[in-house]
Amino acid sequence: DTDAPVTLDPSRLQVVRVDEVAFPVELAVTSDQRAQGLSGRVFLDSGTGMLFVFEVESRLRFWMKDMEFPLDMVWIDADCQVVDISVNVPAPAPGASLGDLPRYSPSTPAMYVLEINGGEAEWLGLRAGDPVKFVGALAGKYGC
């Protein structure tokens, strides 16, 4: 029956829950995936994100190379807590050289970064200290 509603298998969903807010996410786990990130995309669906996973907790540094829209960067430590949020990080000016791009880092070491649309962290009330949990297909896979 082609008119049957589509149901998603919850075990296949990759979801990051920050406090009580759930974000379906794409993953950036390999160095190539992390380098690409959301670069070159013209939008990100509201309420979704990209989770960057690193092997060790450190003072990560991100840039907005080839970004088309602003992002909030939710920095998460190895203990699965939000440690910082970079709010409304702007897309770079057209033609900006790589050397001129600002770098963004959390105030303390992080192991994961959840990128969401600029302004969503404030709108949803996310803040440092919020607990983070990976659910669905992510549960038990990368920590949290």
mmCIF file with all atom_site columns, C-alpha atoms in Angstrom:
data_model
loop_
_atom_site.group_PDB
_atom_site.id
_atom_site.type_symbol
_atom_site.label_atom_id
_atom_site.label_alt_id
_atom_site.label_comp_id
_atom_site.label_asym_id
_atom_site.label_entity_id
_atom_site.label_seq_id
_atom_site.pdbx_PDB_ins_code
_atom_site.Cartn_x
_atom_site.Cartn_y
_atom_site.Cartn_z
_atom_site.occupancy
_atom_site.B_iso_or_equiv
_atom_site.pdbx_formal_charge
_atom_site.auth_seq_id
_atom_site.auth_comp_id
_atom_site.auth_asym_id
_atom_site.auth_atom_id
_atom_site.pdbx_PDB_model_num
ATOM 1   C CA . ASP A 1 1   ? 0.000  0.000  0.000  1.00 0.00 ? 1   ASP A CA 1
ATOM 2   C CA . THR A 1 2   ? 1.738  3.177  -1.182 1.00 0.00 ? 2   THR A CA 1
ATOM 3   C CA . ASP A 1 3   ? -0.461 5.389  1.006  1.00 0.00 ? 3   ASP A CA 1
ATOM 4   C CA . ALA A 1 4   ? 0.725  3.732  4.220  1.00 0.00 ? 4   ALA A CA 1
ATOM 5   C CA . PRO A 1 5   ? 2.485  6.150  6.586  1.00 0.00 ? 5   PRO A CA 1
ATOM 6   C CA . VAL A 1 6   ? 6.234  5.849  6.732  1.00 0.00 ? 6   VAL A CA 1
ATOM 7   C CA . THR A 1 7   ? 7.463  4.764  10.130 1.00 0.00 ? 7   THR A CA 1
ATOM 8   C CA . LEU A 1 8   ? 11.061 5.162  11.162 1.00 0.00 ? 8   LEU A CA 1
ATOM 9   C CA . ASP A 1 9   ? 12.805 2.413  13.074 1.00 0.00 ? 9   ASP A CA 1
ATOM 10  C CA . PRO A 1 10  ? 13.887 4.150  16.328 1.00 0.00 ? 10  PRO A CA 1
ATOM 11  C CA . SER A 1 11  ? 17.022 1.997  16.463 1.00 0.00 ? 11  SER A CA 1
ATOM 12  C CA . ARG A 1 12  ? 18.218 3.645  13.233 1.00 0.00 ? 12  ARG A CA 1
ATOM 13  C CA . LEU A 1 13  ? 17.748 7.221  14.377 1.00 0.00 ? 13  LEU A CA 1
ATOM 14  C CA . GLN A 1 14  ? 20.882 9.045  15.492 1.00 0.00 ? 14  GLN A CA 1
ATOM 15  C CA . VAL A 1 15  ? 19.780 11.455 18.188 1.00 0.00 ? 15  VAL A CA 1
ATOM 16  C CA . VAL A 1 16  ? 21.582 13.717 20.641 1.00 0.00 ? 16  VAL A CA 1
ATOM 17  C CA . ARG A 1 17  ? 19.514 14.823 23.608 1.00 0.00 ? 17  ARG A CA 1
ATOM 18  C CA . VAL A 1 18  ? 20.637 18.000 25.364 1.00 0.00 ? 18  VAL A CA 1
ATOM 19  C CA . ASP A 1 19  ? 18.713 18.237 28.612 1.00 0.00 ? 19  ASP A CA 1
ATOM 20  C CA . GLU A 1 20  ? 15.198 17.447 27.313 1.00 0.00 ? 20  GLU A CA 1
ATOM 21  C CA . VAL A 1 21  ? 15.693 18.615 23.702 1.00 0.00 ? 21  VAL A CA 1
ATOM 22  C CA . ALA A 1 22  ? 16.288 15.892 21.089 1.00 0.00 ? 22  ALA A CA 1
ATOM 23  C CA . PHE A 1 23  ? 18.224 16.631 17.896 1.00 0.00 ? 23  PHE A CA 1
ATOM 24  C CA . PRO A 1 24  ? 18.317 14.155 15.008 1.00 0.00 ? 24  PRO A CA 1
ATOM 25  C CA . VAL A 1 25  ? 21.925 14.385 13.831 1.00 0.00 ? 25  VAL A CA 1
ATOM 26  C CA . GLU A 1 26  ? 24.334 13.503 11.093 1.00 0.00 ? 26  GLU A CA 1
ATOM 27  C CA . LEU A 1 27  ? 27.751 12.344 12.250 1.00 0.00 ? 27  LEU A CA 1
ATOM 28  C CA . ALA A 1 28  ? 31.220 13.700 11.536 1.00 0.00 ? 28  ALA A CA 1
ATOM 29  C CA . VAL A 1 29  ? 33.536 11.035 12.961 1.00 0.00 ? 29  VAL A CA 1
ATOM 30  C CA . THR A 1 30  ? 36.446 10.674 10.513 1.00 0.00 ? 30  THR A CA 1
ATOM 31  C CA . SER A 1 31  ? 38.928 13.484 9.917  1.00 0.00 ? 31  SER A CA 1
ATOM 32  C CA . ASP A 1 32  ? 37.532 13.958 6.385  1.00 0.00 ? 32  ASP A CA 1
ATOM 33  C CA . GLN A 1 33  ? 33.951 14.154 7.681  1.00 0.00 ? 33  GLN A CA 1
ATOM 34  C CA . ARG A 1 34  ? 34.994 16.639 10.384 1.00 0.00 ? 34  ARG A CA 1
ATOM 35  C CA . ALA A 1 35  ? 36.887 18.785 7.853  1.00 0.00 ? 35  ALA A CA 1
ATOM 36  C CA . GLN A 1 36  ? 33.831 18.863 5.559  1.00 0.00 ? 36  GLN A CA 1
ATOM 37  C CA . GLY A 1 37  ? 31.259 19.389 8.322  1.00 0.00 ? 37  GLY A CA 1
ATOM 38  C CA . LEU A 1 38  ? 28.360 21.491 7.077  1.00 0.00 ? 38  LEU A CA 1
ATOM 39  C CA . SER A 1 39  ? 30.530 23.414 4.585  1.00 0.00 ? 39  SER A CA 1
ATOM 40  C CA . GLY A 1 40  ? 28.860 24.213 1.293  1.00 0.00 ? 40  GLY A CA 1
ATOM 41  C CA . ARG A 1 41  ? 25.303 23.540 2.447  1.00 0.00 ? 41  ARG A CA 1
ATOM 42  C CA . VAL A 1 42  ? 22.761 26.294 2.063  1.00 0.00 ? 42  VAL A CA 1
ATOM 43  C CA . PHE A 1 43  ? 20.665 25.348 5.106  1.00 0.00 ? 43  PHE A CA 1
ATOM 44  C CA . LEU A 1 44  ? 20.203 22.948 8.000  1.00 0.00 ? 44  LEU A CA 1
ATOM 45  C CA . ASP A 1 45  ? 16.695 21.783 8.888  1.00 0.00 ? 45  ASP A CA 1
ATOM 46  C CA . SER A 1 46  ? 15.427 23.411 12.069 1.00 0.00 ? 46  SER A CA 1
ATOM 47  C CA . GLY A 1 47  ? 15.827 21.189 15.118 1.00 0.00 ? 47  GLY A CA 1
ATOM 48  C CA . THR A 1 48  ? 18.543 19.029 13.538 1.00 0.00 ? 48  THR A CA 1
ATOM 49  C CA . GLY A 1 49  ? 22.306 19.119 13.732 1.00 0.00 ? 49  GLY A CA 1
ATOM 50  C CA . MET A 1 50  ? 25.685 17.587 13.085 1.00 0.00 ? 50  MET A CA 1
ATOM 51  C CA . LEU A 1 51  ? 27.609 15.839 15.851 1.00 0.00 ? 51  LEU A CA 1
ATOM 52  C CA . PHE A 1 52  ? 31.396 15.971 15.632 1.00 0.00 ? 52  PHE A CA 1
ATOM 53  C CA . VAL A 1 53  ? 33.039 13.132 17.548 1.00 0.00 ? 53  VAL A CA 1
ATOM 54  C CA . PHE A 1 54  ? 36.709 13.271 18.582 1.00 0.00 ? 54  PHE A CA 1
ATOM 55  C CA . GLU A 1 55  ? 38.937 10.564 20.043 1.00 0.00 ? 55  GLU A CA 1
ATOM 56  C CA . VAL A 1 56  ? 40.151 12.616 23.014 1.00 0.00 ? 56  VAL A CA 1
ATOM 57  C CA . GLU A 1 57  ? 38.946 15.603 24.972 1.00 0.00 ? 57  GLU A CA 1
ATOM 58  C CA . SER A 1 58  ? 40.908 18.764 24.097 1.00 0.00 ? 58  SER A CA 1
ATOM 59  C CA . ARG A 1 59  ? 40.666 22.484 23.397 1.00 0.00 ? 59  ARG A CA 1
ATOM 60  C CA . LEU A 1 60  ? 39.092 22.007 19.981 1.00 0.00 ? 60  LEU A CA 1
ATOM 61  C CA . ARG A 1 61  ? 39.320 24.730 17.345 1.00 0.00 ? 61  ARG A CA 1
ATOM 62  C CA . PHE A 1 62  ? 36.666 25.172 14.672 1.00 0.00 ? 62  PHE A CA 1
ATOM 63  C CA . TRP A 1 63  ? 36.337 27.531 11.742 1.00 0.00 ? 63  TRP A CA 1
ATOM 64  C CA . MET A 1 64  ? 33.462 28.319 9.390  1.00 0.00 ? 64  MET A CA 1
ATOM 65  C CA . LYS A 1 65  ? 35.162 27.451 6.087  1.00 0.00 ? 65  LYS A CA 1
ATOM 66  C CA . ASP A 1 66  ? 32.692 27.575 3.159  1.00 0.00 ? 66  ASP A CA 1
ATOM 67  C CA . MET A 1 67  ? 29.697 28.028 5.481  1.00 0.00 ? 67  MET A CA 1
ATOM 68  C CA . GLU A 1 68  ? 26.560 29.689 4.120  1.00 0.00 ? 68  GLU A CA 1
ATOM 69  C CA . PHE A 1 69  ? 24.636 30.337 7.352  1.00 0.00 ? 69  PHE A CA 1
ATOM 70  C CA . PRO A 1 70  ? 25.292 31.015 11.074 1.00 0.00 ? 70  PRO A CA 1
ATOM 71  C CA . LEU A 1 71  ? 25.600 28.192 13.597 1.00 0.00 ? 71  LEU A CA 1
ATOM 72  C CA . ASP A 1 72  ? 25.499 27.595 17.324 1.00 0.00 ? 72  ASP A CA 1
ATOM 73  C CA . MET A 1 73  ? 28.317 25.304 18.465 1.00 0.00 ? 73  MET A CA 1
ATOM 74  C CA . VAL A 1 74  ? 27.382 23.290 21.545 1.00 0.00 ? 74  VAL A CA 1
ATOM 75  C CA . TRP A 1 75  ? 30.638 22.060 23.140 1.00 0.00 ? 75  TRP A CA 1
ATOM 76  C CA . ILE A 1 76  ? 30.281 18.809 25.117 1.00 0.00 ? 76  ILE A CA 1
ATOM 77  C CA . ASP A 1 77  ? 32.894 17.246 27.387 1.00 0.00 ? 77  ASP A CA 1
ATOM 78  C CA . ALA A 1 78  ? 33.786 13.582 27.932 1.00 0.00 ? 78  ALA A CA 1
ATOM 79  C CA . ASP A 1 79  ? 31.490 13.569 30.995 1.00 0.00 ? 79  ASP A CA 1
ATOM 80  C CA . CYS A 1 80  ? 28.537 14.306 28.687 1.00 0.00 ? 80  CYS A CA 1
ATOM 81  C CA . GLN A 1 81  ? 27.834 17.831 29.824 1.00 0.00 ? 81  GLN A CA 1
ATOM 82  C CA . VAL A 1 82  ? 27.593 21.026 27.831 1.00 0.00 ? 82  VAL A CA 1
ATOM 83  C CA . VAL A 1 83  ? 30.688 23.029 28.764 1.00 0.00 ? 83  VAL A CA 1
ATOM 84  C CA . ASP A 1 84  ? 30.197 26.024 26.481 1.00 0.00 ? 84  ASP A CA 1
ATOM 85  C CA . ILE A 1 85  ? 28.079 27.334 23.614 1.00 0.00 ? 85  ILE A CA 1
ATOM 86  C CA . SER A 1 86  ? 29.356 29.555 20.803 1.00 0.00 ? 86  SER A CA 1
ATOM 87  C CA . VAL A 1 87  ? 26.227 31.434 19.775 1.00 0.00 ? 87  VAL A CA 1
ATOM 88  C CA . ASN A 1 88  ? 25.338 32.683 16.293 1.00 0.00 ? 88  ASN A CA 1
ATOM 89  C CA . VAL A 1 89  ? 28.781 32.100 14.807 1.00 0.00 ? 89  VAL A CA 1
ATOM 90  C CA . PRO A 1 90  ? 28.535 33.949 11.485 1.00 0.00 ? 90  PRO A CA 1
ATOM 91  C CA . ALA A 1 91  ? 29.308 32.599 8.040  1.00 0.00 ? 91  ALA A CA 1
ATOM 92  C CA . PRO A 1 92  ? 32.522 34.132 6.703  1.00 0.00 ? 92  PRO A CA 1
ATOM 93  C CA . ALA A 1 93  ? 32.512 37.010 4.248  1.00 0.00 ? 93  ALA A CA 1
ATOM 94  C CA . PRO A 1 94  ? 32.556 35.856 0.621  1.00 0.00 ? 94  PRO A CA 1
ATOM 95  C CA . GLY A 1 95  ? 36.118 35.428 -0.589 1.00 0.00 ? 95  GLY A CA 1
ATOM 96  C CA . ALA A 1 96  ? 37.649 35.394 2.899  1.00 0.00 ? 96  ALA A CA 1
ATOM 97  C CA . SER A 1 97  ? 40.990 33.597 2.871  1.00 0.00 ? 97  SER A CA 1
ATOM 98  C CA . LEU A 1 98  ? 41.506 30.554 5.093  1.00 0.00 ? 98  LEU A CA 1
ATOM 99  C CA . GLY A 1 99  ? 44.124 32.434 7.096  1.00 0.00 ? 99  GLY A CA 1
ATOM 100 C CA . ASP A 1 100 ? 41.647 35.211 7.871  1.00 0.00 ? 100 ASP A CA 1
ATOM 101 C CA . LEU A 1 101 ? 38.901 32.929 9.195  1.00 0.00 ? 101 LEU A CA 1
ATOM 102 C CA . PRO A 1 102 ? 38.299 33.253 12.952 1.00 0.00 ? 102 PRO A CA 1
ATOM 103 C CA . ARG A 1 103 ? 38.760 30.119 15.040 1.00 0.00 ? 103 ARG A CA 1
ATOM 104 C CA . TYR A 1 104 ? 36.215 29.153 17.695 1.00 0.00 ? 104 TYR A CA 1
ATOM 105 C CA . SER A 1 105 ? 37.007 27.156 20.839 1.00 0.00 ? 105 SER A CA 1
ATOM 106 C CA . PRO A 1 106 ? 35.216 26.236 24.042 1.00 0.00 ? 106 PRO A CA 1
ATOM 107 C CA . SER A 1 107 ? 36.262 27.775 27.361 1.00 0.00 ? 107 SER A CA 1
ATOM 108 C CA . THR A 1 108 ? 37.274 24.293 28.593 1.00 0.00 ? 108 THR A CA 1
ATOM 109 C CA . PRO A 1 109 ? 38.198 21.037 26.817 1.00 0.00 ? 109 PRO A CA 1
ATOM 110 C CA . ALA A 1 110 ? 35.494 19.236 24.847 1.00 0.00 ? 110 ALA A CA 1
ATOM 111 C CA . MET A 1 111 ? 35.184 15.881 23.106 1.00 0.00 ? 111 MET A CA 1
ATOM 112 C CA . TYR A 1 112 ? 32.039 16.472 21.039 1.00 0.00 ? 112 TYR A CA 1
ATOM 113 C CA . VAL A 1 113 ? 30.556 19.425 19.201 1.00 0.00 ? 113 VAL A CA 1
ATOM 114 C CA . LEU A 1 114 ? 26.906 19.645 18.243 1.00 0.00 ? 114 LEU A CA 1
ATOM 115 C CA . GLU A 1 115 ? 26.359 22.194 15.482 1.00 0.00 ? 115 GLU A CA 1
ATOM 116 C CA . ILE A 1 116 ? 22.811 23.532 15.177 1.00 0.00 ? 116 ILE A CA 1
ATOM 117 C CA . ASN A 1 117 ? 21.267 26.535 13.459 1.00 0.00 ? 117 ASN A CA 1
ATOM 118 C CA . GLY A 1 118 ? 22.337 29.900 14.811 1.00 0.00 ? 118 GLY A CA 1
ATOM 119 C CA . GLY A 1 119 ? 19.979 31.131 17.517 1.00 0.00 ? 119 GLY A CA 1
ATOM 120 C CA . GLU A 1 120 ? 18.449 27.737 18.320 1.00 0.00 ? 120 GLU A CA 1
ATOM 121 C CA . ALA A 1 121 ? 20.488 27.202 21.505 1.00 0.00 ? 121 ALA A CA 1
ATOM 122 C CA . GLU A 1 122 ? 19.132 30.396 23.051 1.00 0.00 ? 122 GLU A CA 1
ATOM 123 C CA . TRP A 1 123 ? 15.616 29.831 21.743 1.00 0.00 ? 123 TRP A CA 1
ATOM 124 C CA . LEU A 1 124 ? 15.575 26.313 23.218 1.00 0.00 ? 124 LEU A CA 1
ATOM 125 C CA . GLY A 1 125 ? 17.151 27.399 26.503 1.00 0.00 ? 125 GLY A CA 1
ATOM 126 C CA . LEU A 1 126 ? 20.318 25.301 26.179 1.00 0.00 ? 126 LEU A CA 1
ATOM 127 C CA . ARG A 1 127 ? 23.089 26.246 28.599 1.00 0.00 ? 127 ARG A CA 1
ATOM 128 C CA . ALA A 1 128 ? 26.403 25.134 30.047 1.00 0.00 ? 128 ALA A CA 1
ATOM 129 C CA . GLY A 1 129 ? 25.887 22.340 32.569 1.00 0.00 ? 129 GLY A CA 1
ATOM 130 C CA . ASP A 1 130 ? 23.058 20.692 30.620 1.00 0.00 ? 130 ASP A CA 1
ATOM 131 C CA . PRO A 1 131 ? 23.377 16.884 30.515 1.00 0.00 ? 131 PRO A CA 1
ATOM 132 C CA . VAL A 1 132 ? 23.844 15.213 27.127 1.00 0.00 ? 132 VAL A CA 1
ATOM 133 C CA . LYS A 1 133 ? 22.777 11.727 26.112 1.00 0.00 ? 133 LYS A CA 1
ATOM 134 C CA . PHE A 1 134 ? 23.184 9.868  22.828 1.00 0.00 ? 134 PHE A CA 1
ATOM 135 C CA . VAL A 1 135 ? 20.046 7.870  22.008 1.00 0.00 ? 135 VAL A CA 1
ATOM 136 C CA . GLY A 1 136 ? 18.732 5.694  19.215 1.00 0.00 ? 136 GLY A CA 1
ATOM 137 C CA . ALA A 1 137 ? 21.491 4.206  17.064 1.00 0.00 ? 137 ALA A CA 1
ATOM 138 C CA . LEU A 1 138 ? 24.075 6.351  18.924 1.00 0.00 ? 138 LEU A CA 1
ATOM 139 C CA . ALA A 1 139 ? 23.323 4.868  22.342 1.00 0.00 ? 139 ALA A CA 1
ATOM 140 C CA . GLY A 1 140 ? 26.500 3.340  23.744 1.00 0.00 ? 140 GLY A CA 1
ATOM 141 C CA . LYS A 1 141 ? 28.470 3.943  20.543 1.00 0.00 ? 141 LYS A CA 1
ATOM 142 C CA . TYR A 1 142 ? 30.634 7.002  21.291 1.00 0.00 ? 142 TYR A CA 1
ATOM 143 C CA . GLY A 1 143 ? 30.105 7.573  25.004 1.00 0.00 ? 143 GLY A CA 1
ATOM 144 C CA . CYS A 1 144 ? 27.329 9.708  26.435 1.00 0.00 ? 144 CYS A CA 1
#
